[in-house]
Amino acid sequence: NAGVTQTPKFQVLKTGQSMTLQCAQDMNHEYMSWYRQDPGMGLRLIHYSVGAGITDQGEVPNGYNVSRSTTEDFPLRLLSAAPSQTSVYFCASSYSAGDEQYFGPGTRLTVT
Amino acid sequence: GENVEQHPSTLSVQEGDSAVIKCTYSDSASNYFPWYKQELGKRPQLIIDIRSNVGEKKDQRIAVTLNKTAKHFSLHITETQPEDSAVYFCAASIGSYIPTFGRGTSLIVHP
């Protein structure tokens, strides 16, 4: 099992550009989440999904979109990148909300 | 929603000492409390978790205690080693809701 995979590992964008961060898991987990990690701020939830076709907003959803067309994939789209979106992004999956979350290796995004 | 406070933000200890990290949560309905360790440049990984029907859980040198009345839970690491140096996150979740994380504690173990 590859677990949770994320691409790309690093990305530099200019303000106003759009892009999609990819996340995939091969553990047949229903729950998937996107977090951003900033110094001193912990892991803040952006969006999450409890199954294919179902998504919901987390703590910091503005400027991001998600979709869940399959159990395996949960892409995160930045609509119009801003410097405030410079961060490390982690995708995670779990069998349910009350179970261990498995994190991907992260994507380091810089917006200039 | 749930709010999780974590203290201290930085903890510096000598090798062999014990380390304690404390978290408080706001919603008494929270029933799952995991702890994650994140080494520098790596992804967070679960090290121990506890559910609301248990007061304490141990796994070798680490233990977690839960006080539901006071709404706080703690991570205890005994006989600390340099490889314990990392950022530790607590979290709390209610039912089917995704866990809310604390802001993290940077633990530094000096040889």
CSV table of C-alpha atoms in Angstrom, one decimal:
chain,number,residue,atom,x,y,z
A,1,ASN,CA,0.0,0.0,0.0
A,2,ALA,CA,1.2,3.5,-0.9
A,3,GLY,CA,-1.0,5.0,1.8
A,4,VAL,CA,-1.7,8.7,1.2
A,5,THR,CA,0.1,10.4,-1.7
A,6,GLN,CA,0.3,14.0,-2.6
A,7,THR,CA,1.6,15.9,-5.6
A,8,PRO,CA,3.5,18.1,-6.1
A,9,LYS,CA,6.0,18.2,-3.2
A,10,PHE,CA,6.9,21.8,-3.9
A,11,GLN,CA,5.2,24.6,-5.9
A,12,VAL,CA,5.8,28.3,-6.5
A,13,LEU,CA,2.9,30.3,-7.9
A,14,LYS,CA,2.5,33.9,-8.8
A,15,THR,CA,-0.4,35.9,-7.3
A,16,GLY,CA,-3.6,35.3,-9.2
A,17,GLN,CA,-2.6,31.9,-10.7
A,18,SER,CA,-4.7,28.8,-10.0
A,19,MET,CA,-3.6,25.3,-9.4
A,20,THR,CA,-4.7,21.9,-8.1
A,21,LEU,CA,-3.0,20.0,-5.3
A,22,GLN,CA,-3.6,16.2,-5.8
A,23,CYS,CA,-4.3,13.7,-3.0
A,24,ALA,CA,-4.9,10.0,-3.3
A,25,GLN,CA,-5.3,7.1,-0.9
A,26,ASP,CA,-5.4,3.4,-1.4
A,27,MET,CA,-6.8,2.3,2.0
A,28,ASN,CA,-10.5,2.6,1.0
A,29,HIS,CA,-11.0,5.3,3.7
A,30,GLU,CA,-14.2,7.2,3.6
A,31,TYR,CA,-13.0,10.3,5.4
A,32,MET,CA,-10.5,12.6,3.7
A,33,SER,CA,-9.3,16.1,4.8
A,34,TRP,CA,-7.1,19.0,3.7
A,35,TYR,CA,-5.1,20.9,6.3
A,36,ARG,CA,-2.7,23.9,6.1
A,37,GLN,CA,0.1,24.2,8.5
A,38,ASP,CA,1.6,27.6,9.3
A,39,PRO,CA,4.2,28.3,12.1
A,40,GLY,CA,2.6,28.5,15.5
A,41,MET,CA,-0.9,27.9,14.1
A,42,GLY,CA,-1.0,24.1,14.2
A,43,LEU,CA,-3.0,22.2,11.6
A,44,ARG,CA,-6.1,24.1,10.4
A,45,LEU,CA,-8.8,22.2,8.5
A,46,ILE,CA,-9.6,23.6,5.1
A,47,HIS,CA,-12.2,21.2,3.7
A,48,TYR,CA,-13.1,17.6,4.3
A,49,SER,CA,-15.2,14.8,2.9
A,50,VAL,CA,-17.0,11.9,4.6
A,51,GLY,CA,-17.5,10.0,1.3
A,52,ALA,CA,-17.6,10.2,-2.5
A,53,GLY,CA,-19.9,13.1,-3.5
A,54,ILE,CA,-19.9,14.7,0.0
A,55,THR,CA,-17.7,17.6,1.0
A,56,ASP,CA,-17.9,20.3,3.7
A,57,GLN,CA,-16.0,23.3,4.8
A,58,GLY,CA,-13.6,23.4,7.7
A,59,GLU,CA,-12.1,26.3,9.6
A,60,VAL,CA,-10.3,28.1,6.8
A,61,PRO,CA,-12.1,27.3,3.5
A,62,ASN,CA,-12.0,30.7,1.7
A,63,GLY,CA,-10.0,30.7,-1.6
A,64,TYR,CA,-10.1,26.9,-1.9
A,65,ASN,CA,-12.4,24.4,-3.6
A,66,VAL,CA,-12.7,20.6,-3.3
A,67,SER,CA,-14.6,17.8,-5.0
A,68,ARG,CA,-14.7,14.0,-4.2
A,69,SER,CA,-15.8,12.1,-7.3
A,70,THR,CA,-14.1,8.8,-6.2
A,71,THR,CA,-13.3,7.3,-2.8
A,72,GLU,CA,-9.6,7.4,-3.7
A,73,ASP,CA,-9.0,11.0,-4.8
A,74,PHE,CA,-9.6,14.4,-3.1
A,75,PRO,CA,-8.0,17.3,-5.0
A,76,LEU,CA,-7.7,20.8,-3.6
A,77,ARG,CA,-8.0,23.7,-6.0
A,78,LEU,CA,-6.7,27.2,-5.4
A,79,LEU,CA,-8.8,29.5,-7.4
A,80,SER,CA,-6.7,32.7,-7.5
A,81,ALA,CA,-3.5,32.3,-5.4
A,82,ALA,CA,-2.6,34.9,-2.8
A,83,PRO,CA,0.5,35.4,-0.7
A,84,SER,CA,-1.6,34.5,2.4
A,85,GLN,CA,-1.9,31.0,1.0
A,86,THR,CA,1.8,30.4,1.3
A,87,SER,CA,1.9,27.3,3.6
A,88,VAL,CA,2.5,23.6,3.9
A,89,TYR,CA,-0.6,21.6,2.8
A,90,PHE,CA,-1.4,18.2,4.2
A,91,CYS,CA,-4.0,15.7,3.0
A,92,ALA,CA,-5.2,13.1,5.4
A,93,SER,CA,-7.5,10.1,5.4
A,94,SER,CA,-9.2,7.9,8.0
A,95,TYR,CA,-11.7,5.1,8.2
A,96,SER,CA,-14.0,7.3,10.3
A,97,ALA,CA,-13.7,10.6,12.3
A,98,GLY,CA,-12.9,8.7,15.5
A,99,ASP,CA,-9.9,6.8,14.0
A,100,GLU,CA,-6.3,7.4,13.2
A,101,GLN,CA,-5.7,9.9,10.5
A,102,TYR,CA,-3.0,9.0,7.9
A,103,PHE,CA,-1.3,12.0,6.5
A,104,GLY,CA,0.3,12.5,3.1
A,105,PRO,CA,3.9,13.8,2.8
A,106,GLY,CA,2.7,17.4,2.3
A,107,THR,CA,3.0,20.1,-0.4
A,108,ARG,CA,5.1,23.2,0.3
A,109,LEU,CA,3.4,26.1,-1.6
A,110,THR,CA,4.9,29.5,-2.0
A,111,VAL,CA,2.9,32.4,-3.6
A,112,THR,CA,4.9,35.4,-4.7
B,1,GLY,CA,-17.3,24.1,17.1
B,2,GLU,CA,-14.7,22.5,19.2
B,3,ASN,CA,-11.8,24.6,20.5
B,4,VAL,CA,-8.5,22.9,21.6
B,5,GLU,CA,-5.9,24.8,23.6
B,6,GLN,CA,-2.4,23.3,24.0
B,7,HIS,CA,0.4,24.2,26.4
B,8,PRO,CA,3.3,24.9,26.5
B,9,SER,CA,4.2,25.9,22.9
B,10,THR,CA,7.8,25.0,23.6
B,11,LEU,CA,9.3,22.5,26.1
B,12,SER,CA,13.0,22.0,26.7
B,13,VAL,CA,14.2,19.1,28.8
B,14,GLN,CA,17.4,17.2,29.5
B,15,GLU,CA,17.7,13.6,28.3
B,16,GLY,CA,16.2,11.2,30.8
B,17,ASP,CA,13.8,13.8,32.2
B,18,SER,CA,10.0,13.5,31.9
B,19,ALA,CA,7.9,15.8,29.6
B,20,VAL,CA,4.3,16.7,30.0
B,21,ILE,CA,2.1,18.4,27.4
B,22,LYS,CA,-1.4,19.6,28.4
B,23,CYS,CA,-4.5,20.2,26.3
B,24,THR,CA,-8.0,21.5,27.1
B,25,TYR,CA,-11.1,21.2,25.0
B,26,SER,CA,-14.4,23.1,25.0
B,27,ASP,CA,-17.1,20.6,24.0
B,28,SER,CA,-18.0,18.0,26.7
B,29,ALA,CA,-19.4,15.8,23.9
B,30,SER,CA,-15.8,15.2,22.5
B,31,ASN,CA,-15.0,11.5,22.7
B,32,TYR,CA,-11.8,10.8,20.9
B,33,PHE,CA,-8.4,12.3,21.7
B,34,PRO,CA,-5.4,11.5,19.6
B,35,TRP,CA,-1.8,12.7,19.8
B,36,TYR,CA,0.4,13.1,16.8
B,37,LYS,CA,4.2,13.5,16.5
B,38,GLN,CA,5.7,15.5,13.7
B,39,GLU,CA,9.5,15.3,13.1
B,40,LEU,CA,11.1,18.1,11.3
B,41,GLY,CA,10.2,18.0,7.6
B,42,LYS,CA,8.0,15.0,8.0
B,43,ARG,CA,4.2,14.3,8.2
B,44,PRO,CA,2.3,14.0,11.5
B,45,GLN,CA,2.0,10.5,12.7
B,46,LEU,CA,-0.3,9.1,15.5
B,47,ILE,CA,1.6,8.0,18.6
B,48,ILE,CA,-1.2,7.3,21.0
B,49,ASP,CA,-5.0,8.0,21.4
B,50,ILE,CA,-7.6,7.7,24.1
B,51,ARG,CA,-11.4,7.5,24.1
B,52,SER,CA,-13.8,9.1,26.6
B,53,ASN,CA,-14.6,5.8,28.3
B,54,VAL,CA,-10.9,5.4,29.4
B,55,GLY,CA,-9.0,7.5,32.0
B,56,GLU,CA,-5.5,6.5,31.1
B,57,LYS,CA,-3.6,4.7,28.4
B,58,LYS,CA,0.1,3.7,28.3
B,59,ASP,CA,2.4,2.5,25.5
B,60,GLN,CA,6.0,2.0,26.7
B,61,ARG,CA,7.4,5.4,27.6
B,62,ILE,CA,4.4,7.4,26.6
B,63,ALA,CA,1.0,7.7,28.4
B,64,VAL,CA,-2.1,9.8,28.0
B,65,THR,CA,-4.5,10.8,30.8
B,66,LEU,CA,-8.0,12.2,30.4
B,67,ASN,CA,-10.0,14.2,32.9
B,68,LYS,CA,-13.5,14.5,31.4
B,69,THR,CA,-14.8,16.6,34.3
B,70,ALA,CA,-12.2,19.3,33.8
B,71,LYS,CA,-12.1,18.7,30.0
B,72,HIS,CA,-8.4,18.3,29.7
B,73,PHE,CA,-6.0,15.6,28.7
B,74,SER,CA,-2.2,15.3,28.9
B,75,LEU,CA,0.6,13.5,27.2
B,76,HIS,CA,3.4,12.1,29.4
B,77,ILE,CA,6.8,11.0,28.0
B,78,THR,CA,9.2,9.4,30.5
B,79,GLU,CA,12.9,8.9,30.1
B,80,THR,CA,13.1,11.3,27.2
B,81,GLN,CA,15.6,10.6,24.4
B,82,PRO,CA,17.0,13.0,21.7
B,83,GLU,CA,14.8,11.2,19.1
B,84,ASP,CA,11.7,12.4,21.1
B,85,SER,CA,12.5,15.9,19.8
B,86,ALA,CA,9.6,16.9,17.6
B,87,VAL,CA,6.4,18.9,17.4
B,88,TYR,CA,3.5,17.2,19.2
B,89,PHE,CA,-0.1,17.9,18.4
B,90,CYS,CA,-3.2,17.0,20.5
B,91,ALA,CA,-6.6,16.8,18.9
B,92,ALA,CA,-10.3,16.3,20.0
B,93,SER,CA,-13.2,15.1,18.0
B,94,ILE,CA,-17.0,14.7,18.5
B,95,GLY,CA,-18.8,11.8,16.9
B,96,SER,CA,-18.5,12.0,13.1
B,97,TYR,CA,-16.7,15.3,13.1
B,98,ILE,CA,-13.1,15.6,11.9
B,99,PRO,CA,-10.8,16.2,14.9
B,100,THR,CA,-9.8,19.8,15.8
B,101,PHE,CA,-6.0,20.2,16.5
B,102,GLY,CA,-4.1,22.2,19.1
B,103,ARG,CA,-1.4,24.5,18.0
B,104,GLY,CA,1.4,22.2,18.8
B,105,THR,CA,4.3,21.8,21.3
B,106,SER,CA,7.9,21.9,20.2
B,107,LEU,CA,9.7,19.4,22.4
B,108,ILE,CA,13.5,19.7,22.6
B,109,VAL,CA,15.5,17.0,24.3
B,110,HIS,CA,19.0,18.0,25.1
B,111,PRO,CA,21.6,15.2,25.2
